[in-house]
Amino acid sequence: MPRTVWLLAPDLYFVLVAYLAFRLDVLRSLIILFPLACILDVLSGTVLGTYPLICYGGYALIRTVAGKLPITESLYQMPLIGLAYLAVSWAVSLLLGVLEPDQLVPWSWWRMIVRALLVAAFIYPLFFGFDLVQKYSHRNYLPWNRLRLRTDNRRRRRT
């Protein structure tokens, strides 16, 4: 996991990844997730491929587990997203420790648990905001039934 300067800096992109895993289909999710992962990866200044691994791994883990559980959605969202964040962060840290021994990524359980709790705390407000954005993006701004398209010329005389 890339180290941030501030301990209480939540990774809010993971809430977006979780929202995509819960609410959208695979194609639309990947259309949003691919540029997000690329932008985060390029602008972060860490080992290339870290953020795409976190985003795609978290998406696949949440999507798989959410599809297998028979419980209603609101009961397990917060713990599932928090545990998925911890699991993906630990796996990326372990993988970077094996593949890039020079790039030592510090791992601290209490810091990661605090960040997972922060991610879990921001789930409901951000999900509400994402739902509003999705609702307003599906709104039809041009009323096609009021727009009359005429195929003939109005000035032409009919005989």
mmCIF file of C-alpha atoms in Angstrom:
data_model
loop_
_atom_site.group_PDB
_atom_site.id
_atom_site.type_symbol
_atom_site.label_atom_id
_atom_site.label_comp_id
_atom_site.label_asym_id
_atom_site.label_seq_id
_atom_site.Cartn_x
_atom_site.Cartn_y
_atom_site.Cartn_z
ATOM 1 C CA MET A 1 0.000 0.000 0.000
ATOM 2 C CA PRO A 2 1.432 3.387 -0.882
ATOM 3 C CA ARG A 3 2.349 5.378 2.171
ATOM 4 C CA THR A 4 0.604 8.680 2.645
ATOM 5 C CA VAL A 5 1.845 11.492 4.798
ATOM 6 C CA TRP A 6 -1.160 11.623 7.104
ATOM 7 C CA LEU A 7 -2.355 8.604 9.058
ATOM 8 C CA LEU A 8 -6.030 9.516 8.822
ATOM 9 C CA ALA A 9 -6.046 9.834 5.030
ATOM 10 C CA PRO A 10 -8.730 7.424 3.804
ATOM 11 C CA ASP A 11 -8.456 5.843 0.381
ATOM 12 C CA LEU A 12 -11.763 7.072 -0.987
ATOM 13 C CA TYR A 13 -11.122 5.609 -4.430
ATOM 14 C CA PHE A 14 -11.742 2.203 -2.861
ATOM 15 C CA VAL A 15 -15.279 3.295 -1.968
ATOM 16 C CA LEU A 16 -15.822 4.066 -5.666
ATOM 17 C CA VAL A 17 -14.433 0.633 -6.543
ATOM 18 C CA ALA A 18 -16.854 -0.944 -4.059
ATOM 19 C CA TYR A 19 -19.760 1.074 -5.449
ATOM 20 C CA LEU A 20 -18.938 -0.128 -8.952
ATOM 21 C CA ALA A 21 -18.769 -3.714 -7.714
ATOM 22 C CA PHE A 22 -22.114 -3.488 -5.937
ATOM 23 C CA ARG A 23 -24.273 -1.349 -8.192
ATOM 24 C CA LEU A 24 -23.085 -1.421 -11.817
ATOM 25 C CA ASP A 25 -22.606 -4.176 -14.357
ATOM 26 C CA VAL A 26 -19.151 -5.397 -15.338
ATOM 27 C CA LEU A 27 -18.760 -3.472 -18.593
ATOM 28 C CA ARG A 28 -19.734 -0.073 -17.177
ATOM 29 C CA SER A 29 -17.617 -0.713 -14.105
ATOM 30 C CA LEU A 30 -14.525 -1.503 -16.139
ATOM 31 C CA ILE A 31 -15.076 1.554 -18.340
ATOM 32 C CA ILE A 32 -14.920 3.698 -15.195
ATOM 33 C CA LEU A 33 -12.295 1.617 -13.381
ATOM 34 C CA PHE A 34 -9.677 1.516 -16.153
ATOM 35 C CA PRO A 35 -9.074 5.299 -16.388
ATOM 36 C CA LEU A 36 -9.300 5.647 -12.608
ATOM 37 C CA ALA A 37 -6.612 3.012 -12.055
ATOM 38 C CA CYS A 38 -4.384 4.484 -14.760
ATOM 39 C CA ILE A 39 -4.669 8.025 -13.415
ATOM 40 C CA LEU A 40 -4.000 6.936 -9.833
ATOM 41 C CA ASP A 41 -1.058 4.824 -10.951
ATOM 42 C CA VAL A 42 0.587 7.553 -12.991
ATOM 43 C CA LEU A 43 0.036 10.398 -10.536
ATOM 44 C CA SER A 44 0.899 8.531 -7.320
ATOM 45 C CA GLY A 45 4.638 8.165 -7.838
ATOM 46 C CA THR A 46 4.773 4.611 -6.466
ATOM 47 C CA VAL A 47 5.688 1.365 -8.173
ATOM 48 C CA LEU A 48 3.805 1.131 -11.447
ATOM 49 C CA GLY A 49 0.930 -1.278 -11.298
ATOM 50 C CA THR A 50 0.179 -0.862 -7.604
ATOM 51 C CA TYR A 51 -3.090 1.018 -7.948
ATOM 52 C CA PRO A 52 -4.467 -1.085 -10.815
ATOM 53 C CA LEU A 53 -3.740 -4.176 -8.729
ATOM 54 C CA ILE A 54 -5.570 -2.640 -5.766
ATOM 55 C CA CYS A 55 -8.531 -1.459 -7.859
ATOM 56 C CA TYR A 56 -9.002 -4.605 -9.943
ATOM 57 C CA GLY A 57 -8.252 -6.940 -7.034
ATOM 58 C CA GLY A 58 -10.697 -5.136 -4.776
ATOM 59 C CA TYR A 59 -13.335 -5.079 -7.501
ATOM 60 C CA ALA A 60 -12.976 -8.800 -8.192
ATOM 61 C CA LEU A 61 -12.961 -9.711 -4.496
ATOM 62 C CA ILE A 62 -16.016 -7.624 -3.604
ATOM 63 C CA ARG A 63 -17.929 -8.698 -6.709
ATOM 64 C CA THR A 64 -17.215 -12.389 -6.069
ATOM 65 C CA VAL A 65 -18.035 -12.358 -2.366
ATOM 66 C CA ALA A 66 -21.141 -10.177 -2.805
ATOM 67 C CA GLY A 67 -22.474 -12.551 -5.439
ATOM 68 C CA LYS A 68 -22.094 -15.567 -3.146
ATOM 69 C CA LEU A 69 -23.729 -14.174 0.012
ATOM 70 C CA PRO A 70 -27.510 -14.556 0.379
ATOM 71 C CA ILE A 71 -27.841 -11.638 2.840
ATOM 72 C CA THR A 72 -29.422 -8.293 1.997
ATOM 73 C CA GLU A 73 -27.014 -5.699 0.779
ATOM 74 C CA SER A 74 -27.049 -3.144 3.588
ATOM 75 C CA LEU A 75 -26.116 -5.625 6.313
ATOM 76 C CA TYR A 76 -22.738 -6.657 4.999
ATOM 77 C CA GLN A 77 -21.551 -3.695 2.922
ATOM 78 C CA MET A 78 -19.439 -1.948 5.535
ATOM 79 C CA PRO A 79 -17.606 -4.992 6.943
ATOM 80 C CA LEU A 80 -17.149 -6.528 3.503
ATOM 81 C CA ILE A 81 -15.598 -3.393 2.050
ATOM 82 C CA GLY A 82 -13.374 -2.909 5.104
ATOM 83 C CA LEU A 83 -12.166 -6.515 5.032
ATOM 84 C CA ALA A 84 -11.661 -6.405 1.264
ATOM 85 C CA TYR A 85 -9.583 -3.248 1.688
ATOM 86 C CA LEU A 86 -7.427 -4.934 4.319
ATOM 87 C CA ALA A 87 -7.029 -8.135 2.282
ATOM 88 C CA VAL A 88 -6.120 -6.366 -0.954
ATOM 89 C CA SER A 89 -3.732 -3.982 0.808
ATOM 90 C CA TRP A 90 -2.001 -6.861 2.568
ATOM 91 C CA ALA A 91 -1.716 -8.861 -0.672
ATOM 92 C CA VAL A 92 -0.259 -5.893 -2.551
ATOM 93 C CA SER A 93 2.180 -5.209 0.272
ATOM 94 C CA LEU A 94 3.248 -8.847 0.311
ATOM 95 C CA LEU A 95 3.592 -8.945 -3.476
ATOM 96 C CA LEU A 96 5.628 -5.739 -3.554
ATOM 97 C CA GLY A 97 7.837 -7.068 -0.770
ATOM 98 C CA VAL A 98 8.608 -10.164 -2.856
ATOM 99 C CA LEU A 99 8.953 -8.529 -6.275
ATOM 100 C CA GLU A 100 10.470 -5.181 -5.295
ATOM 101 C CA PRO A 101 12.657 -5.673 -2.204
ATOM 102 C CA ASP A 102 14.268 -2.256 -2.751
ATOM 103 C CA GLN A 103 10.881 -0.534 -2.573
ATOM 104 C CA LEU A 104 10.086 -1.412 1.007
ATOM 105 C CA VAL A 105 6.447 -0.648 1.662
ATOM 106 C CA PRO A 106 5.883 -0.238 5.399
ATOM 107 C CA TRP A 107 3.076 -2.392 6.742
ATOM 108 C CA SER A 108 1.469 -1.649 10.058
ATOM 109 C CA TRP A 109 -1.673 -3.469 11.131
ATOM 110 C CA TRP A 110 -3.010 -0.699 13.313
ATOM 111 C CA ARG A 111 -2.551 1.921 10.558
ATOM 112 C CA MET A 112 -4.281 -0.258 8.016
ATOM 113 C CA ILE A 113 -7.129 -1.059 10.414
ATOM 114 C CA VAL A 114 -7.606 2.681 11.025
ATOM 115 C CA ARG A 115 -7.693 3.282 7.266
ATOM 116 C CA ALA A 116 -10.111 0.395 6.763
ATOM 117 C CA LEU A 117 -12.386 1.865 9.427
ATOM 118 C CA LEU A 118 -12.189 5.256 7.718
ATOM 119 C CA VAL A 119 -13.091 3.681 4.378
ATOM 120 C CA ALA A 120 -16.004 1.912 6.069
ATOM 121 C CA ALA A 121 -17.133 5.175 7.684
ATOM 122 C CA PHE A 122 -17.320 6.960 4.332
ATOM 123 C CA ILE A 123 -19.330 4.227 2.600
ATOM 124 C CA TYR A 124 -22.877 5.431 3.205
ATOM 125 C CA PRO A 125 -22.369 9.157 2.464
ATOM 126 C CA LEU A 126 -20.399 8.443 -0.688
ATOM 127 C CA PHE A 127 -22.792 5.725 -1.855
ATOM 128 C CA PHE A 128 -25.627 8.231 -1.424
ATOM 129 C CA GLY A 129 -23.695 10.781 -3.495
ATOM 130 C CA PHE A 130 -22.873 8.218 -6.179
ATOM 131 C CA ASP A 131 -26.545 7.186 -6.313
ATOM 132 C CA LEU A 132 -27.540 10.827 -6.835
ATOM 133 C CA VAL A 133 -25.000 11.233 -9.630
ATOM 134 C CA GLN A 134 -26.230 8.051 -11.277
ATOM 135 C CA LYS A 135 -29.875 9.113 -10.949
ATOM 136 C CA TYR A 136 -29.244 12.523 -12.490
ATOM 137 C CA SER A 137 -27.095 11.065 -15.257
ATOM 138 C CA HIS A 138 -29.991 8.855 -16.357
ATOM 139 C CA ARG A 139 -32.365 11.811 -16.541
ATOM 140 C CA ASN A 140 -33.498 12.713 -20.029
ATOM 141 C CA TYR A 141 -32.721 16.387 -20.600
ATOM 142 C CA LEU A 142 -34.112 16.602 -24.139
ATOM 143 C CA PRO A 143 -37.794 15.700 -24.309
ATOM 144 C CA TRP A 144 -37.945 13.795 -27.567
ATOM 145 C CA ASN A 145 -41.723 13.528 -27.505
ATOM 146 C CA ARG A 146 -42.072 17.339 -27.657
ATOM 147 C CA LEU A 147 -39.572 17.721 -30.430
ATOM 148 C CA ARG A 148 -41.366 17.350 -33.722
ATOM 149 C CA LEU A 149 -39.272 16.452 -36.673
ATOM 150 C CA ARG A 150 -40.942 17.150 -39.990
ATOM 151 C CA THR A 151 -39.646 15.404 -43.026
ATOM 152 C CA ASP A 152 -41.235 17.593 -45.690
ATOM 153 C CA ASN A 153 -40.866 21.236 -46.551
ATOM 154 C CA ARG A 154 -43.510 23.446 -44.905
ATOM 155 C CA ARG A 155 -43.358 26.046 -47.658
ATOM 156 C CA ARG A 156 -44.101 23.612 -50.436
ATOM 157 C CA ARG A 157 -47.629 23.680 -51.752
ATOM 158 C CA ARG A 158 -49.576 20.498 -51.685
ATOM 159 C CA THR A 159 -51.617 19.658 -54.735
#
